[in-house]
mmCIF file of C-alpha atoms and ligand atoms in Angstrom:
data_model
loop_
_atom_site.group_PDB
_atom_site.id
_atom_site.type_symbol
_atom_site.label_atom_id
_atom_site.label_comp_id
_atom_site.label_asym_id
_atom_site.label_seq_id
_atom_site.Cartn_x
_atom_site.Cartn_y
_atom_site.Cartn_z
ATOM 1 C CA UNK A 9 -4.936 -33.788 15.427
ATOM 2 C CA UNK A 10 -1.706 -35.231 16.775
ATOM 3 C CA UNK A 11 -0.526 -34.853 20.369
ATOM 4 C CA UNK A 12 2.853 -35.237 22.025
ATOM 5 C CA UNK A 13 2.933 -36.048 25.740
ATOM 6 C CA UNK A 14 6.062 -35.225 27.712
ATOM 7 C CA UNK A 15 6.939 -38.147 29.991
ATOM 8 C CA UNK A 16 7.918 -37.422 33.568
ATOM 9 C CA UNK A 17 10.429 -39.852 35.050
ATOM 10 C CA UNK A 18 13.638 -40.255 37.021
ATOM 11 C CA UNK A 19 15.520 -42.068 34.220
ATOM 12 C CA UNK A 20 14.407 -45.396 35.710
ATOM 13 C CA UNK A 21 10.696 -45.208 36.379
ATOM 14 C CA UNK A 22 7.854 -43.506 34.561
ATOM 15 C CA UNK A 23 5.878 -41.308 36.956
ATOM 16 C CA UNK A 24 2.135 -42.042 37.166
ATOM 17 C CA UNK A 25 1.427 -38.371 36.372
ATOM 18 C CA UNK A 26 2.368 -39.150 32.758
ATOM 19 C CA UNK A 27 -0.568 -41.571 32.487
ATOM 20 C CA UNK A 28 -3.010 -38.779 33.295
ATOM 21 C CA UNK A 29 -1.437 -36.502 30.676
ATOM 22 C CA UNK A 30 -1.606 -39.355 28.150
ATOM 23 C CA UNK A 31 -5.286 -39.892 28.917
ATOM 24 C CA UNK A 32 -6.019 -36.182 28.375
ATOM 25 C CA UNK A 33 -4.100 -36.406 25.066
ATOM 26 C CA UNK A 34 -6.144 -39.443 24.044
ATOM 27 C CA UNK A 35 -9.356 -37.471 24.682
ATOM 28 C CA UNK A 36 -8.235 -34.899 22.094
ATOM 29 C CA UNK A 37 -9.233 -37.554 19.617
ATOM 30 C CA UNK A 38 -6.136 -37.918 17.432
ATOM 31 C CA UNK A 39 -2.866 -39.832 17.506
ATOM 32 C CA UNK A 40 -0.767 -39.725 20.665
ATOM 33 C CA UNK A 41 3.025 -39.966 20.911
ATOM 34 C CA UNK A 42 5.172 -39.736 24.034
ATOM 35 C CA UNK A 43 8.534 -38.053 24.417
ATOM 36 C CA UNK A 44 10.965 -39.668 26.853
ATOM 37 C CA UNK A 45 13.981 -37.379 27.274
ATOM 38 C CA UNK A 46 16.590 -38.555 29.745
ATOM 39 C CA UNK A 47 19.848 -40.425 30.077
ATOM 40 C CA UNK A 48 20.092 -44.222 30.100
ATOM 41 C CA UNK A 49 16.311 -44.245 30.269
ATOM 42 C CA UNK A 50 15.404 -47.153 27.985
ATOM 43 C CA UNK A 51 13.338 -48.718 30.800
ATOM 44 C CA UNK A 52 11.192 -45.581 30.900
ATOM 45 C CA UNK A 53 10.648 -45.726 27.133
ATOM 46 C CA UNK A 54 9.554 -49.338 27.518
ATOM 47 C CA UNK A 55 7.039 -48.380 30.221
ATOM 48 C CA UNK A 56 5.773 -45.486 28.085
ATOM 49 C CA UNK A 57 5.328 -47.832 25.116
ATOM 50 C CA UNK A 58 2.906 -49.895 27.199
ATOM 51 C CA UNK A 59 0.533 -46.961 27.823
ATOM 52 C CA UNK A 60 -2.713 -47.717 25.968
ATOM 53 C CA UNK A 61 -3.371 -45.529 22.946
ATOM 54 C CA UNK A 62 0.240 -44.408 22.458
ATOM 55 C CA UNK A 63 1.497 -44.873 18.893
ATOM 56 C CA UNK A 64 5.174 -43.915 19.098
ATOM 57 C CA UNK A 65 7.606 -43.262 21.910
ATOM 58 C CA UNK A 66 10.215 -40.682 20.916
ATOM 59 C CA UNK A 67 13.345 -41.483 22.893
ATOM 60 C CA UNK A 68 15.932 -38.721 23.345
ATOM 61 C CA UNK A 69 18.580 -40.535 25.362
ATOM 62 C CA UNK A 70 21.443 -38.147 26.037
ATOM 63 C CA UNK A 71 23.445 -36.845 28.999
ATOM 64 C CA UNK A 72 22.043 -33.349 28.380
ATOM 65 C CA UNK A 73 18.641 -34.550 29.634
ATOM 66 C CA UNK A 74 19.885 -36.523 32.649
ATOM 67 C CA UNK A 75 18.785 -33.972 35.260
ATOM 68 C CA UNK A 76 15.632 -32.926 33.395
ATOM 69 C CA UNK A 77 16.747 -29.299 33.207
ATOM 70 C CA UNK A 78 13.906 -27.291 31.747
ATOM 71 C CA UNK A 79 15.966 -25.273 29.241
ATOM 72 C CA UNK A 80 17.350 -28.063 27.009
ATOM 73 C CA UNK A 81 14.110 -30.019 27.386
ATOM 74 C CA UNK A 82 12.056 -27.021 26.227
ATOM 75 C CA UNK A 83 14.382 -26.607 23.224
ATOM 76 C CA UNK A 84 13.903 -30.267 22.336
ATOM 77 C CA UNK A 85 10.102 -30.097 22.637
ATOM 78 C CA UNK A 86 9.906 -26.880 20.618
ATOM 79 C CA UNK A 87 12.048 -28.533 17.942
ATOM 80 C CA UNK A 88 9.650 -31.476 17.744
ATOM 81 C CA UNK A 89 6.513 -29.329 17.858
ATOM 82 C CA UNK A 90 6.283 -29.019 14.061
ATOM 83 C CA UNK A 91 4.731 -32.461 13.820
ATOM 84 C CA UNK A 92 2.112 -31.870 16.505
ATOM 85 C CA UNK A 93 -1.064 -29.899 17.147
ATOM 86 C CA UNK A 94 -0.897 -30.282 20.927
ATOM 87 C CA UNK A 95 1.891 -30.674 23.465
ATOM 88 C CA UNK A 96 0.886 -31.926 26.904
ATOM 89 C CA UNK A 97 2.547 -32.494 30.265
ATOM 90 C CA UNK A 98 1.277 -33.108 33.774
ATOM 91 C CA UNK A 99 0.720 -29.961 35.853
ATOM 92 C CA UNK A 100 3.393 -31.058 38.320
ATOM 93 C CA UNK A 101 6.449 -29.074 39.416
ATOM 94 C CA UNK A 102 8.358 -30.542 36.454
ATOM 95 C CA UNK A 103 5.591 -29.874 33.919
ATOM 96 C CA UNK A 104 5.015 -26.362 35.229
ATOM 97 C CA UNK A 105 8.740 -25.712 34.873
ATOM 98 C CA UNK A 106 9.111 -26.746 31.257
ATOM 99 C CA UNK A 107 5.803 -26.083 29.477
ATOM 100 C CA UNK A 108 5.653 -22.283 29.880
ATOM 101 C CA UNK A 109 9.115 -22.175 28.273
ATOM 102 C CA UNK A 110 7.811 -24.283 25.387
ATOM 103 C CA UNK A 111 4.811 -21.963 24.997
ATOM 104 C CA UNK A 112 7.128 -18.942 24.958
ATOM 105 C CA UNK A 113 9.435 -20.525 22.367
ATOM 106 C CA UNK A 114 6.424 -21.301 20.163
ATOM 107 C CA UNK A 115 4.844 -17.895 20.858
ATOM 108 C CA UNK A 116 1.531 -19.397 21.968
ATOM 109 C CA UNK A 117 -0.464 -19.106 25.172
ATOM 110 C CA UNK A 118 -0.354 -22.094 27.512
ATOM 111 C CA UNK A 119 -3.623 -23.627 28.684
ATOM 112 C CA UNK A 120 -2.853 -24.532 32.292
ATOM 113 C CA UNK A 121 -4.095 -27.220 34.641
ATOM 114 C CA UNK A 122 -6.974 -28.567 32.561
ATOM 115 C CA UNK A 123 -9.477 -30.856 34.295
ATOM 116 C CA UNK A 124 -11.520 -31.803 31.212
ATOM 117 C CA UNK A 125 -11.249 -31.868 27.436
ATOM 118 C CA UNK A 126 -14.412 -30.530 25.794
ATOM 119 C CA UNK A 127 -13.064 -30.606 22.244
ATOM 120 C CA UNK A 128 -9.610 -30.396 20.661
ATOM 121 C CA UNK A 129 -9.516 -26.625 21.245
ATOM 122 C CA UNK A 130 -11.746 -26.243 24.311
ATOM 123 C CA UNK A 131 -10.861 -27.175 27.851
ATOM 124 C CA UNK A 132 -12.115 -26.809 31.414
ATOM 125 C CA UNK A 133 -9.756 -25.460 34.038
ATOM 126 C CA UNK A 134 -10.156 -24.320 37.659
ATOM 127 C CA UNK A 135 -9.882 -20.622 38.532
ATOM 128 C CA UNK A 136 -10.127 -18.660 41.807
ATOM 129 C CA UNK A 137 -8.367 -21.409 43.811
ATOM 130 C CA UNK A 138 -10.724 -24.035 42.464
ATOM 131 C CA UNK A 139 -13.895 -22.134 43.407
ATOM 132 C CA UNK A 140 -15.003 -21.857 39.793
ATOM 133 C CA UNK A 141 -14.378 -23.742 36.593
ATOM 134 C CA UNK A 142 -13.690 -21.835 33.384
ATOM 135 C CA UNK A 143 -14.290 -23.299 29.944
ATOM 136 C CA UNK A 144 -11.623 -21.842 27.687
ATOM 137 C CA UNK A 145 -11.090 -22.052 23.937
ATOM 138 C CA UNK A 146 -7.602 -21.673 22.528
ATOM 139 C CA UNK A 147 -7.224 -20.120 19.096
ATOM 140 C CA UNK A 148 -3.522 -20.968 18.925
ATOM 141 C CA UNK A 149 -2.513 -23.335 16.140
ATOM 142 C CA UNK A 150 -0.524 -25.365 18.633
ATOM 143 C CA UNK A 151 -1.924 -26.061 22.067
ATOM 144 C CA UNK A 152 0.528 -26.192 24.946
ATOM 145 C CA UNK A 153 -1.345 -27.802 27.802
ATOM 146 C CA UNK A 154 -0.685 -28.840 31.383
ATOM 147 C CA UNK A 155 -3.002 -31.446 32.858
ATOM 148 C CA UNK A 156 -4.314 -31.726 36.410
ATOM 149 C CA UNK A 157 -3.388 -35.316 37.120
ATOM 150 C CA UNK A 158 -6.167 -35.972 39.610
ATOM 151 C CA UNK A 159 -8.795 -35.193 36.950
ATOM 152 C CA UNK A 160 -7.844 -37.887 34.435
ATOM 153 C CA UNK A 161 -7.866 -41.609 35.209
ATOM 154 C CA UNK A 162 -5.212 -43.627 33.417
ATOM 155 C CA UNK A 163 -6.778 -45.598 30.571
ATOM 156 C CA UNK A 164 -7.078 -49.308 31.277
ATOM 157 C CA UNK A 165 -5.238 -51.916 29.227
ATOM 158 C CA UNK A 166 -1.819 -52.085 27.744
ATOM 159 C CA UNK A 167 -0.306 -50.817 24.504
ATOM 160 C CA UNK A 168 2.693 -51.727 22.401
ATOM 161 C CA UNK A 169 4.005 -48.518 20.862
ATOM 162 C CA UNK A 170 7.114 -48.379 18.694
ATOM 163 C CA UNK A 171 10.177 -46.683 20.202
ATOM 164 C CA UNK A 172 11.930 -44.246 17.876
ATOM 165 C CA UNK A 173 15.197 -42.516 18.791
ATOM 166 C CA UNK A 174 15.344 -38.765 18.272
ATOM 167 C CA UNK A 175 18.436 -36.569 18.250
ATOM 168 C CA UNK A 176 19.259 -34.510 21.321
ATOM 169 C CA UNK A 177 19.653 -30.754 21.223
ATOM 170 C CA UNK A 178 22.882 -28.906 21.885
ATOM 171 C CA UNK A 179 23.027 -27.609 25.451
ATOM 172 C CA UNK A 180 22.707 -23.827 25.260
ATOM 173 C CA UNK A 181 24.330 -23.663 28.692
ATOM 174 C CA UNK A 182 21.542 -21.549 30.164
ATOM 175 C CA UNK A 183 21.375 -23.643 33.313
ATOM 176 C CA UNK A 184 23.615 -26.044 35.133
ATOM 177 C CA UNK A 185 22.854 -28.903 37.479
ATOM 178 C CA UNK A 186 24.524 -28.430 40.860
ATOM 179 C CA UNK A 187 22.929 -30.801 43.346
ATOM 180 C CA UNK A 188 19.728 -32.602 44.170
ATOM 181 C CA UNK A 189 18.378 -32.833 47.709
ATOM 182 C CA UNK A 190 15.784 -35.533 47.874
ATOM 183 C CA UNK A 191 13.539 -36.283 50.812
ATOM 184 C CA UNK A 192 13.776 -40.005 51.417
ATOM 185 C CA UNK A 193 10.591 -41.525 52.722
ATOM 186 C CA UNK A 194 9.318 -45.042 53.022
ATOM 187 C CA UNK A 195 5.791 -43.660 52.753
ATOM 188 C CA UNK A 196 3.987 -43.380 49.418
ATOM 189 C CA UNK A 197 4.371 -40.167 47.462
ATOM 190 C CA UNK A 198 1.714 -37.624 48.386
ATOM 191 C CA UNK A 199 0.369 -37.058 44.890
ATOM 192 C CA UNK A 200 -0.096 -40.753 44.104
ATOM 193 C CA UNK A 201 -1.013 -42.101 47.576
ATOM 194 C CA UNK A 202 -4.352 -43.886 47.947
ATOM 195 C CA UNK A 203 -4.617 -42.766 51.572
ATOM 196 C CA UNK A 204 -3.480 -39.446 53.043
ATOM 197 C CA UNK A 205 -3.594 -38.396 56.670
ATOM 198 C CA UNK A 206 -3.071 -34.640 56.886
ATOM 199 C CA UNK A 207 -2.499 -32.555 59.981
ATOM 200 C CA UNK A 208 -3.151 -28.895 60.619
ATOM 201 C CA UNK A 209 -2.415 -26.221 63.142
ATOM 202 C CA UNK A 210 -4.756 -28.004 65.547
ATOM 203 C CA UNK A 211 -2.045 -30.631 66.110
ATOM 204 C CA UNK A 212 -0.197 -27.975 68.099
ATOM 205 C CA UNK A 213 3.463 -29.048 67.815
ATOM 206 C CA UNK A 214 5.930 -30.994 65.714
ATOM 207 C CA UNK A 215 6.186 -33.612 68.489
ATOM 208 C CA UNK A 216 2.436 -34.199 68.428
ATOM 209 C CA UNK A 217 2.546 -34.453 64.636
ATOM 210 C CA UNK A 218 3.913 -37.981 65.198
ATOM 211 C CA UNK A 219 0.272 -38.949 65.853
ATOM 212 C CA UNK A 220 -0.579 -38.034 62.250
ATOM 213 C CA UNK A 221 2.408 -40.001 60.913
ATOM 214 C CA UNK A 222 1.515 -42.996 63.066
ATOM 215 C CA UNK A 223 -2.033 -43.084 61.740
ATOM 216 C CA UNK A 224 -0.744 -42.718 58.168
ATOM 217 C CA UNK A 225 1.688 -45.611 58.665
ATOM 218 C CA UNK A 226 -1.002 -47.925 59.989
ATOM 219 C CA UNK A 227 -3.130 -47.151 56.923
ATOM 220 C CA UNK A 228 -0.147 -47.392 54.523
ATOM 221 C CA UNK A 229 -0.716 -43.767 53.590
ATOM 222 C CA UNK A 230 1.183 -40.550 52.995
ATOM 223 C CA UNK A 231 1.397 -37.633 55.396
ATOM 224 C CA UNK A 232 0.019 -34.278 54.308
ATOM 225 C CA UNK A 233 -0.346 -30.931 56.034
ATOM 226 C CA UNK A 234 -2.011 -27.570 55.891
ATOM 227 C CA UNK A 235 0.084 -24.517 55.217
ATOM 228 C CA UNK A 236 -0.366 -23.404 58.833
ATOM 229 C CA UNK A 237 1.194 -26.673 60.014
ATOM 230 C CA UNK A 238 4.085 -26.205 57.586
ATOM 231 C CA UNK A 239 4.555 -22.559 58.568
ATOM 232 C CA UNK A 240 4.592 -23.565 62.225
ATOM 233 C CA UNK A 241 7.449 -25.972 61.441
ATOM 234 C CA UNK A 242 5.536 -29.145 62.337
ATOM 235 C CA UNK A 243 6.518 -30.741 59.021
ATOM 236 C CA UNK A 244 8.573 -29.812 55.908
ATOM 237 C CA UNK A 245 6.800 -27.854 53.181
ATOM 238 C CA UNK A 246 6.810 -30.686 50.619
ATOM 239 C CA UNK A 247 3.876 -32.102 52.621
ATOM 240 C CA UNK A 248 1.692 -29.048 52.028
ATOM 241 C CA UNK A 249 -1.629 -29.722 50.367
ATOM 242 C CA UNK A 250 -3.574 -26.916 48.740
ATOM 243 C CA UNK A 251 -3.580 -24.057 46.322
ATOM 244 C CA UNK A 252 0.112 -23.358 46.834
ATOM 245 C CA UNK A 253 0.948 -26.939 47.763
ATOM 246 C CA UNK A 254 0.133 -30.253 46.169
ATOM 247 C CA UNK A 255 -3.141 -31.179 44.506
ATOM 248 C CA UNK A 256 -4.251 -34.608 45.673
ATOM 249 C CA UNK A 257 -7.262 -36.867 45.168
ATOM 250 C CA UNK A 258 -6.687 -40.058 47.175
ATOM 251 C CA UNK A 259 -9.344 -42.669 47.907
ATOM 252 C CA UNK A 260 -9.264 -41.570 51.548
ATOM 253 C CA UNK A 261 -8.222 -38.181 52.971
ATOM 254 C CA UNK A 262 -8.239 -37.796 56.744
ATOM 255 C CA UNK A 263 -7.949 -34.155 57.828
ATOM 256 C CA UNK A 264 -6.876 -33.857 61.439
ATOM 257 C CA UNK A 265 -7.040 -30.453 63.144
ATOM 258 C CA UNK A 266 -7.497 -28.655 59.820
ATOM 259 C CA UNK A 267 -10.140 -25.907 59.581
ATOM 260 C CA UNK A 268 -10.791 -26.259 55.842
ATOM 261 C CA UNK A 269 -9.759 -22.877 54.435
ATOM 262 C CA UNK A 270 -10.551 -22.554 50.708
ATOM 263 C CA UNK A 271 -6.849 -22.639 49.874
ATOM 264 C CA UNK A 272 -6.556 -26.026 51.577
ATOM 265 C CA UNK A 273 -9.780 -27.363 50.031
ATOM 266 C CA UNK A 274 -8.444 -26.374 46.593
ATOM 267 C CA UNK A 275 -5.866 -29.127 46.969
ATOM 268 C CA UNK A 276 -7.930 -31.988 48.378
ATOM 269 C CA UNK A 277 -11.637 -31.559 47.790
ATOM 270 C CA UNK A 278 -11.652 -34.062 44.913
ATOM 271 C CA UNK A 279 -10.605 -36.867 47.307
ATOM 272 C CA UNK A 280 -13.054 -39.760 47.066
ATOM 273 C CA UNK A 281 -13.791 -40.052 50.798
ATOM 274 C CA UNK A 282 -12.987 -37.201 53.180
ATOM 275 C CA UNK A 283 -12.875 -37.711 56.930
ATOM 276 C CA UNK A 284 -12.469 -34.697 59.209
ATOM 277 C CA UNK A 285 -11.540 -34.668 62.877
ATOM 278 C CA UNK A 286 -11.905 -31.241 64.442
ATOM 279 C CA UNK A 287 -13.075 -30.050 67.854
ATOM 280 C CA UNK A 288 -14.994 -27.146 66.305
ATOM 281 C CA UNK A 289 -18.290 -28.421 64.897
ATOM 282 C CA UNK A 290 -18.569 -25.228 62.808
ATOM 283 C CA UNK A 291 -15.226 -25.747 61.011
ATOM 284 C CA UNK A 292 -15.683 -25.403 57.206
ATOM 285 C CA UNK A 293 -13.912 -28.731 56.629
ATOM 286 C CA UNK A 294 -17.144 -30.449 57.701
ATOM 287 C CA UNK A 295 -18.908 -28.977 54.654
ATOM 288 C CA UNK A 296 -16.796 -31.138 52.333
ATOM 289 C CA UNK A 297 -16.333 -34.115 54.666
ATOM 290 C CA UNK A 298 -18.145 -37.405 54.021
ATOM 291 C CA UNK A 299 -17.541 -38.362 57.658
ATOM 292 C CA UNK A 300 -16.983 -35.813 60.390
ATOM 293 C CA UNK A 301 -15.921 -36.370 63.963
ATOM 294 C CA UNK A 302 -16.266 -33.416 66.316
ATOM 295 C CA UNK A 303 -13.587 -34.363 68.798
ATOM 296 C CA UNK A 304 -10.238 -33.448 70.248
ATOM 297 C CA UNK A 305 -7.494 -34.924 68.069
ATOM 298 C CA UNK A 306 -5.561 -36.010 71.143
ATOM 299 C CA UNK A 307 -8.432 -38.256 72.168
ATOM 300 C CA UNK A 308 -9.787 -39.298 68.761
ATOM 301 C CA UNK A 309 -6.527 -40.138 66.969
ATOM 302 C CA UNK A 310 -4.994 -42.334 69.708
ATOM 303 C CA UNK A 311 -8.362 -44.140 70.007
ATOM 304 C CA UNK A 312 -8.417 -44.673 66.228
ATOM 305 C CA UNK A 313 -4.827 -45.942 66.243
ATOM 306 C CA UNK A 314 -5.706 -48.257 69.114
ATOM 307 C CA UNK A 315 -8.714 -49.696 67.217
ATOM 308 C CA UNK A 316 -6.715 -50.170 64.004
ATOM 309 C CA UNK A 317 -3.905 -51.919 65.900
ATOM 310 C CA UNK A 318 -6.238 -54.481 67.443
HETATM 311 C C1 FAD B 16 -2.462 -17.124 48.739
HETATM 312 C C2 FAD B 16 -2.664 -18.158 49.799
HETATM 313 C C3 FAD B 16 -2.340 -19.473 49.520
HETATM 314 C C4 FAD B 16 -2.530 -20.461 50.489
HETATM 315 N N1 FAD B 16 -2.237 -21.758 50.181
HETATM 316 C C5 FAD B 16 -2.519 -22.707 51.092
HETATM 317 C C6 FAD B 16 -2.284 -24.082 50.781
HETATM 318 O O1 FAD B 16 -1.788 -24.447 49.723
HETATM 319 N N2 FAD B 16 -2.618 -25.003 51.723
HETATM 320 C C7 FAD B 16 -3.157 -24.676 52.932
HETATM 321 O O2 FAD B 16 -3.445 -25.568 53.744
HETATM 322 N N3 FAD B 16 -3.365 -23.377 53.250
HETATM 323 C C8 FAD B 16 -3.039 -22.406 52.364
HETATM 324 N N4 FAD B 16 -3.233 -21.095 52.727
HETATM 325 C C9 FAD B 16 -3.549 -20.783 54.115
HETATM 326 C C10 FAD B 16 -5.026 -20.958 54.460
HETATM 327 O O3 FAD B 16 -5.716 -19.776 54.185
HETATM 328 C C11 FAD B 16 -5.193 -21.306 55.963
HETATM 329 O O4 FAD B 16 -4.572 -20.308 56.729
HETATM 330 C C12 FAD B 16 -4.619 -22.636 56.374
HETATM 331 O O5 FAD B 16 -5.066 -23.651 55.508
HETATM 332 C C13 FAD B 16 -5.066 -22.961 57.793
HETATM 333 O O6 FAD B 16 -4.465 -24.139 58.220
HETATM 334 P P1 FAD B 16 -5.137 -24.990 59.390
HETATM 335 O O7 FAD B 16 -6.493 -25.428 58.956
HETATM 336 O O8 FAD B 16 -4.150 -26.028 59.782
HETATM 337 O O9 FAD B 16 -5.171 -23.949 60.571
HETATM 338 P P2 FAD B 16 -6.411 -23.207 61.256
HETATM 339 O O10 FAD B 16 -7.249 -22.510 60.257
HETATM 340 O O11 FAD B 16 -5.852 -22.428 62.384
HETATM 341 O O12 FAD B 16 -7.293 -24.405 61.823
HETATM 342 C C14 FAD B 16 -6.893 -25.238 62.859
HETATM 343 C C15 FAD B 16 -8.089 -26.116 63.189
HETATM 344 O O13 FAD B 16 -7.716 -27.046 64.170
HETATM 345 C C16 FAD B 16 -8.806 -27.194 65.057
HETATM 346 N N5 FAD B 16 -8.254 -27.648 66.348
HETATM 347 C C17 FAD B 16 -7.445 -26.967 67.191
HETATM 348 N N6 FAD B 16 -7.089 -27.746 68.227
HETATM 349 C C18 FAD B 16 -7.716 -28.920 68.047
HETATM 350 C C19 FAD B 16 -7.770 -30.119 68.786
HETATM 351 N N7 FAD B 16 -7.088 -30.279 69.916
HETATM 352 N N8 FAD B 16 -8.529 -31.148 68.317
HETATM 353 C C20 FAD B 16 -9.226 -31.008 67.147
HETATM 354 N N9 FAD B 16 -9.213 -29.889 66.400
HETATM 355 C C21 FAD B 16 -8.461 -28.864 66.841
HETATM 356 C C22 FAD B 16 -9.461 -25.834 65.148
HETATM 357 O O14 FAD B 16 -10.837 -25.977 65.509
HETATM 358 C C23 FAD B 16 -9.282 -25.343 63.710
HETATM 359 O O15 FAD B 16 -10.426 -25.642 62.911
HETATM 360 C C24 FAD B 16 -3.033 -20.094 51.770
HETATM 361 C C25 FAD B 16 -3.360 -18.770 52.031
HETATM 362 C C26 FAD B 16 -3.169 -17.819 51.076
HETATM 363 C C27 FAD B 16 -3.542 -16.395 51.390
#
């Protein structure tokens, strides 16, 4: 059994999601290599080489991979697949973009969003918006797998893998990079934040949403939101947590004015400590909360901010 993990990065930094995918690959029980495809991304290859358990970093450093377009990347991965039994990437937007293409090119069925490795061909994955877990066995000779990053802790320690250059693929010209619009934020990224303060429809307006941001800033956390808060325009949709948003598992998740619909819980119920503030004592969020405060957010949150500022 040999596994290839696809590194996620921005040509300068390796994204933490890759560590989770590498840990899932390690649990398959065979050798693990990492593919770093990018442009002028030697620093990323160096970081990947330090992941414990990784034997070789395959470095495809070429302008064709600079913008991480899924089409040339999928061609590259499919071309390398001959030497591997399993190909893994994080189940992030980037991983979900490229891996189905790889599976199609290899004519195998992808195993998506795994949360546990039972054996090299058997995996656990959530279904029905996280309300049930399915144990699935893949009969495909090559496993194409995406990994739920919150389910695998990065292995401790440090490795010293060899870095081996690999040839790029010719750009088939199927897609073209036009522009990138990036949300700049001084706050931590939602999916890797240790603390998240998330607001829901109960916040009432985008102006009042500043309360949520203020509390997040005091705690050094990220700001999240329910879909209702996003739909109401309180906050941009990249803050959405849930089934159709981001999957998070911070040390502390504070849900403010969020009812706790199953689609929201699907994205945050694995958080280590959940605190809920809601004026309705019957709100479903209290069923998953470790600490619940039945209170009006406009009284409770300013009081909390006041205490933390003292
Ligand atoms: C296919 C599908 C996918 C979906 N994906 C997602 C997803 O990814 N993420 C997601 O979040 N939702 C998702 N939803 C929507 C989901 O079903 C809920 O509608 C949504 O999560 C509700 O958001 P909310 O809790 O903010 O709003 P509500 O359910 O309206 O809850 C607001 C809460 O605020 C409380 N409140 C009101 N005023 C105050 C106050 N002053 N003080 C304290 N508490 C107050 C109320 O008691 C209530 O519990 C999806 C739905 C579908 C059908």
